[in-house]
PDB file of C-alpha atoms in Angstrom:
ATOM      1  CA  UNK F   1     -83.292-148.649  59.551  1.00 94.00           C
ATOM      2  CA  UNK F   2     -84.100-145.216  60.949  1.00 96.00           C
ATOM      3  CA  UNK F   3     -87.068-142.940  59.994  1.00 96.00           C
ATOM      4  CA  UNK F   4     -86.907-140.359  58.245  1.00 96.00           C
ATOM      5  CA  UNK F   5     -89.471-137.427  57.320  1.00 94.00           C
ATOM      6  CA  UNK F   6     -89.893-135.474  54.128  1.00 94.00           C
ATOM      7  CA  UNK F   7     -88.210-131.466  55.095  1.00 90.00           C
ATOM      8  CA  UNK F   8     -89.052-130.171  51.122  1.00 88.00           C
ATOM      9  CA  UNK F   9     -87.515-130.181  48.484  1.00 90.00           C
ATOM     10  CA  UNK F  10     -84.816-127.162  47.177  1.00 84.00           C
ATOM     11  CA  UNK F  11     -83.014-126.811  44.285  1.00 82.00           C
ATOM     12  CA  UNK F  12     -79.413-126.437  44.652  1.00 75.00           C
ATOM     13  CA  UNK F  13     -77.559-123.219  42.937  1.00 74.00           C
ATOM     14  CA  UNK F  14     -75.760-122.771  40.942  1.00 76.00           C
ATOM     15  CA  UNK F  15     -76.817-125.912  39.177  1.00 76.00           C
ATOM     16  CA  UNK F  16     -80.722-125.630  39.806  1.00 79.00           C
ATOM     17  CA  UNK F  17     -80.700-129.318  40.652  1.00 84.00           C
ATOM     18  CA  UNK F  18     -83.502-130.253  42.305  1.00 89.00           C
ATOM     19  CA  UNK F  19     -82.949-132.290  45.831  1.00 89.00           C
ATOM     20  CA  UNK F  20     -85.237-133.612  47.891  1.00 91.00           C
ATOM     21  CA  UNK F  21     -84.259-132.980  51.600  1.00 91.00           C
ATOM     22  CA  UNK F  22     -85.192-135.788  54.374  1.00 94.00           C
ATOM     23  CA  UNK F  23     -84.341-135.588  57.995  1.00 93.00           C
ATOM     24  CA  UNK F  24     -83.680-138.441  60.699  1.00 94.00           C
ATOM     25  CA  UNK F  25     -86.802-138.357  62.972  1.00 94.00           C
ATOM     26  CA  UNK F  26     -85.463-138.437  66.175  1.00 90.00           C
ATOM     27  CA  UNK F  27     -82.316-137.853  64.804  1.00 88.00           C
ATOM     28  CA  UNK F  28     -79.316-135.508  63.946  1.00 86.00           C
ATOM     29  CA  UNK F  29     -78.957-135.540  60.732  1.00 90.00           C
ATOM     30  CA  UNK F  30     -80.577-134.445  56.962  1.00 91.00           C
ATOM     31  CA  UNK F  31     -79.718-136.577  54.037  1.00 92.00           C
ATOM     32  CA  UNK F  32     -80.585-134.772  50.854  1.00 90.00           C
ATOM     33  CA  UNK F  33     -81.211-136.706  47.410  1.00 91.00           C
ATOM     34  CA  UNK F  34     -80.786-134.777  43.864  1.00 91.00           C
ATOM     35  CA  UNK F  35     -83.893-135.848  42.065  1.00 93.00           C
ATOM     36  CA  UNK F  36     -85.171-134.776  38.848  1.00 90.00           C
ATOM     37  CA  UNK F  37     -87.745-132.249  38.235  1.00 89.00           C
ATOM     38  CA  UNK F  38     -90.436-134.068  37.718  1.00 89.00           C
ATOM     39  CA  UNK F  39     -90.192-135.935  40.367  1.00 91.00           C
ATOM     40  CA  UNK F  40     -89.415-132.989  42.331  1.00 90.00           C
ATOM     41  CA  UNK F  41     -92.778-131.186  41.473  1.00 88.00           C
ATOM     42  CA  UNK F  42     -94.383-134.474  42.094  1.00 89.00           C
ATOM     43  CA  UNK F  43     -93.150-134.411  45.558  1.00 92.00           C
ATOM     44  CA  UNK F  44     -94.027-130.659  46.428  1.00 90.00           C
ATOM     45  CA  UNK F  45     -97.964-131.585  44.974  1.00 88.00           C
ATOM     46  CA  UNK F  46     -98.017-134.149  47.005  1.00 90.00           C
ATOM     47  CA  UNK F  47     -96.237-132.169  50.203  1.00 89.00           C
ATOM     48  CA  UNK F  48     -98.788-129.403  48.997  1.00 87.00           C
ATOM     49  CA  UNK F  49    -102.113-131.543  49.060  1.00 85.00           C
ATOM     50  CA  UNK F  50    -102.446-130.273  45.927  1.00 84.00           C
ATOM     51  CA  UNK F  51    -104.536-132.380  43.497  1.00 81.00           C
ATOM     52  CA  UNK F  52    -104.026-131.613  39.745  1.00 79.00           C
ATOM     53  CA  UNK F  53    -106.759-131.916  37.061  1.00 83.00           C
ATOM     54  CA  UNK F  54    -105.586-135.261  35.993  1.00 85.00           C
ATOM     55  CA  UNK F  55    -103.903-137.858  37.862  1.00 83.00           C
ATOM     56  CA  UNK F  56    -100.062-137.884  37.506  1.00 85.00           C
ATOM     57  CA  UNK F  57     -98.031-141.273  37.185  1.00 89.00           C
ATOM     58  CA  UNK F  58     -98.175-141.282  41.205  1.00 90.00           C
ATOM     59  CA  UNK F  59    -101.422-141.039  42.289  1.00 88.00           C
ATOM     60  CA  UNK F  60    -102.344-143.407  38.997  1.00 88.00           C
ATOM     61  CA  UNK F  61    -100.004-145.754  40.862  1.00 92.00           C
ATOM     62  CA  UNK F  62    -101.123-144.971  44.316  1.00 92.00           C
ATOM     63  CA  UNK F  63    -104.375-145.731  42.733  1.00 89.00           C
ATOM     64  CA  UNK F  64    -103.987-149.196  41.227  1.00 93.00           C
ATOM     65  CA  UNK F  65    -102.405-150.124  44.456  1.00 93.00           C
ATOM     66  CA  UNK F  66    -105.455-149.628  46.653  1.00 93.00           C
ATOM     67  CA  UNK F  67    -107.738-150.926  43.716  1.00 93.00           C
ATOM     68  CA  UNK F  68    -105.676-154.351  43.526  1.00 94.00           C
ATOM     69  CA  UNK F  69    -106.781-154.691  47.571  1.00 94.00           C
ATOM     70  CA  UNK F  70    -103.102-153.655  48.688  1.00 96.00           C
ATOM     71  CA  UNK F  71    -100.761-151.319  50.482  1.00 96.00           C
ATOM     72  CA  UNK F  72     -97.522-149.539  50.839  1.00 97.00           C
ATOM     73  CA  UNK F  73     -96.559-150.287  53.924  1.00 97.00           C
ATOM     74  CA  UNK F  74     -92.908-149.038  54.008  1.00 97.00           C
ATOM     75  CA  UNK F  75     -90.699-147.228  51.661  1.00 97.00           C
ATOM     76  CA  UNK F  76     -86.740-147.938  52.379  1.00 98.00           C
ATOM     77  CA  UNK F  77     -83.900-145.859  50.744  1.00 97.00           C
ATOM     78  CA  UNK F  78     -81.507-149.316  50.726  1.00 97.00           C
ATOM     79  CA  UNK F  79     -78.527-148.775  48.968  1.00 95.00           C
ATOM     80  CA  UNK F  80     -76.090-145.979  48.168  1.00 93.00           C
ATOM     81  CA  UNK F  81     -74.065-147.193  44.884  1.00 91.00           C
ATOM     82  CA  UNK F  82     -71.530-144.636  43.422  1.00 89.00           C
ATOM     83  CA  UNK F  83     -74.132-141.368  44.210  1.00 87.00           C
ATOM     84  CA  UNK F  84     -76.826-143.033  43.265  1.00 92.00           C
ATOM     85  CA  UNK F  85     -79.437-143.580  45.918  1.00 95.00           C
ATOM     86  CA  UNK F  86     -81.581-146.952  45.449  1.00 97.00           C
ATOM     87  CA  UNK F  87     -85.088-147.521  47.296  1.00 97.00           C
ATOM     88  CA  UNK F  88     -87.501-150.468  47.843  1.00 98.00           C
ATOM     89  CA  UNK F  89     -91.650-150.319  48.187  1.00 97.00           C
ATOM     90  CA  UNK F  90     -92.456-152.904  50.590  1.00 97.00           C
ATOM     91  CA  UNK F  91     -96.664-154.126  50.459  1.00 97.00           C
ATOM     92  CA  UNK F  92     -98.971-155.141  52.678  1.00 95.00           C
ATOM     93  CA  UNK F  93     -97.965-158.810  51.440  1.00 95.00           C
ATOM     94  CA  UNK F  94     -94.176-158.657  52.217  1.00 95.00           C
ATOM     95  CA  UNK F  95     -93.671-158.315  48.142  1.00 96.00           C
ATOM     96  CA  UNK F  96     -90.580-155.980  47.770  1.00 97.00           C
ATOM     97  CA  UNK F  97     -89.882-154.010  44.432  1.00 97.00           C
ATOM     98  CA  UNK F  98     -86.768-152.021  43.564  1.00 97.00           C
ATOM     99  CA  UNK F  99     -87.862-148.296  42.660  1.00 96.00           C
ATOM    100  CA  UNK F 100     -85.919-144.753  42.839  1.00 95.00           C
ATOM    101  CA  UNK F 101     -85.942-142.990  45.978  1.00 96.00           C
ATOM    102  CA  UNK F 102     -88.040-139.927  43.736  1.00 95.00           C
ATOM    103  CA  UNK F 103     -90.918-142.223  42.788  1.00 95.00           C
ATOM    104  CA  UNK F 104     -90.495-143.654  46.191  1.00 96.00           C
ATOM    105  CA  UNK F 105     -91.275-140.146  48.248  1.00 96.00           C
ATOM    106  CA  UNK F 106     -93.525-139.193  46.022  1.00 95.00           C
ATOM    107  CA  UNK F 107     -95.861-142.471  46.529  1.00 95.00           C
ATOM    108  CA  UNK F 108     -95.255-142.522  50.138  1.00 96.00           C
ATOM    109  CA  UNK F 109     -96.562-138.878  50.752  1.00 95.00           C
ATOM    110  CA  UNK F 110     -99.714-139.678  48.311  1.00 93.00           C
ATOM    111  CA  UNK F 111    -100.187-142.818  50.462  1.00 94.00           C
ATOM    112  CA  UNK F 112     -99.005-141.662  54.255  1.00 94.00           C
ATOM    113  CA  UNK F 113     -96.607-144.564  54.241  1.00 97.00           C
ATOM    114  CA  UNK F 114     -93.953-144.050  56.567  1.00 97.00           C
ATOM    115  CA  UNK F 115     -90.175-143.539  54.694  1.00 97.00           C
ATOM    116  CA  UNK F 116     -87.408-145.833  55.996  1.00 98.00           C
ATOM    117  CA  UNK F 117     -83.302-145.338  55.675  1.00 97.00           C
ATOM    118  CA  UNK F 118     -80.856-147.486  56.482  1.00 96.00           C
ATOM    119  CA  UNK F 119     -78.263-146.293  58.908  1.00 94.00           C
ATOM    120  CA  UNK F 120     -75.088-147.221  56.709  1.00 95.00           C
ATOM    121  CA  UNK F 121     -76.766-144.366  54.289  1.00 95.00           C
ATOM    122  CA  UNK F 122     -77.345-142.114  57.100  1.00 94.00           C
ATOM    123  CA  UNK F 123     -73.563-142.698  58.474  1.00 93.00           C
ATOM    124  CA  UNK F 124     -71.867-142.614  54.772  1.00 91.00           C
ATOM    125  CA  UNK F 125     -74.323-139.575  53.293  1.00 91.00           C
ATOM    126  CA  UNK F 126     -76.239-137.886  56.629  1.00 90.00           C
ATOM    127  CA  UNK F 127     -75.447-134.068  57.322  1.00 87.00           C
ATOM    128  CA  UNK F 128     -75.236-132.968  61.167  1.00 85.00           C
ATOM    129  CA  UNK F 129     -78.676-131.110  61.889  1.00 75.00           C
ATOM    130  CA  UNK F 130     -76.952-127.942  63.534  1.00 67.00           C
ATOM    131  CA  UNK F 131     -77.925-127.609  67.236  1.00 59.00           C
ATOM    132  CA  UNK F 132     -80.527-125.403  68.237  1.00 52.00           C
ATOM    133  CA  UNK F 133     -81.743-124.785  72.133  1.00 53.00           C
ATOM    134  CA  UNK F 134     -85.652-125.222  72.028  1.00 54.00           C
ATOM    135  CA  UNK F 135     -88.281-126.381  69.602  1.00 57.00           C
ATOM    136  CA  UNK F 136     -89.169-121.838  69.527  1.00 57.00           C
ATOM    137  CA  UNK F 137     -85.602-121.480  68.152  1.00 58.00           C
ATOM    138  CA  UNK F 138     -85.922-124.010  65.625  1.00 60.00           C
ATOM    139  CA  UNK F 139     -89.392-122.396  64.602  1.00 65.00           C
ATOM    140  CA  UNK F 140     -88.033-119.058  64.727  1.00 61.00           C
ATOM    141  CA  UNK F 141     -84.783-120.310  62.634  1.00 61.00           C
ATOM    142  CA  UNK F 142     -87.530-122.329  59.684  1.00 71.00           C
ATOM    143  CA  UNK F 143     -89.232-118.656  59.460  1.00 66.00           C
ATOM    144  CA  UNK F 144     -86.267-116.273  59.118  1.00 55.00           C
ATOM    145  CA  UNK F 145     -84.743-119.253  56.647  1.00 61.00           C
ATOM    146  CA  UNK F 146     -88.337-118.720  54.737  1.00 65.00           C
ATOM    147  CA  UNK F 147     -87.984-114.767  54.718  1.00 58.00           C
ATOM    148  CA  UNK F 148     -84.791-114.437  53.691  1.00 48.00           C
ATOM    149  CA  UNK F 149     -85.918-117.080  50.461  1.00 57.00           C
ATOM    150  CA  UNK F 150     -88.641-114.904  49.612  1.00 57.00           C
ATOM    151  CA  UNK F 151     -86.746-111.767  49.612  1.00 49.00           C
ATOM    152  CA  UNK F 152     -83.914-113.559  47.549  1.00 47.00           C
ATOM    153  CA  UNK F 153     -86.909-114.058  44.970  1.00 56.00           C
ATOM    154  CA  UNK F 154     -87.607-110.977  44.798  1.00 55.00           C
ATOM    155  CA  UNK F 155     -84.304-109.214  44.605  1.00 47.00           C
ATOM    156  CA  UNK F 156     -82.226-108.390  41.274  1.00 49.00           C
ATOM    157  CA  UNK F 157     -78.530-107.657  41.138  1.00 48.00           C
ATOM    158  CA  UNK F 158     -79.103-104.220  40.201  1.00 47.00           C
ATOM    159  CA  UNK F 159     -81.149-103.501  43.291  1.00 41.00           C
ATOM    160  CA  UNK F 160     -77.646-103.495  44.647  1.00 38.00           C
ATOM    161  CA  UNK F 161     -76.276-101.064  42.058  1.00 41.00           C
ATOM    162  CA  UNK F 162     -74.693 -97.942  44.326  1.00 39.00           C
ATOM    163  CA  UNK F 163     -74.276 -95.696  40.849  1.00 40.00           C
TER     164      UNK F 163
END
C-alpha cells in the first residue's frame, strides 16, 4: 500500500465528469477516480473547510463514528474491477467495511484519516507525475495551471471572433 494525498478534484471535458485526482506521496504518479457530483462537491467542502448549514451524509457519518467511541483509522482504495474503483474504511477496532472510493475521500478529509492505495492500482491505473527541477518550479507550474483555469472561465468563443 502506498499513500496517497487528495490533489482536487476536476471535471473532465468534454463529458463534465467529475474526477477526483490523488497523487502518490512520495511518489511519481496521480491516479484520478471519476466520481459523481455529489460526491465530488462533498469532497471540495471538505478540501474547502467549508461547513454547510446542515450536516451532509459525511460529516453525519463522520459524526456517528466519533459518537459510537471510534475511528477511521485508514481508508484503502483495494480493488480495481472492470473501471470501477473499490475502497475499504478500516476502524480503530480492525473492523473493515467495503465503501466507494467517493464516500471514502470524502470521510477521510472530514476526519484527517490518512488515504491508502494499493500498488497493483497504482501500477495498472497511476499516471507519471511529469518531472519538474525544484519544489519553486512545481509551485510556479500549480499557479500558471490555476491562471490559465480562471481565464478559461472567463473566456467565450466569440472573444476570439476576428470579424
Amino acid at each position: 500500500m502506498r499513500e496517497v494525498d487528495v490533489v482536487g478534484v476536476r471535471v473532465e471535458m468534454p463529458s463534465s465528469q467529475p474526477i477526483v485526482l490523488l497523487r502518490e506521496v512520495g511518489g511519481e504518479r496521480y491516479l484520478p477516480i471519476w466520481i459523481g457530483a455529489a460526491e465530488a462537491s462533498a469532497i471540495a467542502f471538505a478540501q474547502q473547510g467549508m461547513e454547510p448549514p446542515r450536516p451532509l451524509t459525511h460529516d453525519l457519518f463522520a459524526s456517528v463514528i466519533e459518537l459510537l467511541g471510534h475511528r477511521l483509522t485508514q481508508v484503502r482504495i483495494v480493488n480495481l474491477n472492470e473501471g470501477v474503483f473499490e475502497a475499504v474504511l478500516v476502524f480503530d477496532d480492525k473492523t473493515e467495511i467495503s465503501a466507494r472510493p467517493s464516500d471514502s475521500i470524502a470521510l477521510a478529509l472530514r476526519t484527517g484519516t490518512p488515504l491508502f492505495c494499493a500498488d497493483e492500482i497504482l501500477a495498472e491505473a497511476g499516471i507519471p507525475v511529469p518531472e519538474l527541477d525544484s519544489a519553486d518550479d512545481e509551485v510556479e507550474e500549480e499557479e500558471e495551471v490555476e491562471r490559465f483555469r480562471e481565464f478559461l472561465d472567463q473566456v467565450s468563443p466569440e472573444d476570439f471572433d476576428k470579424s
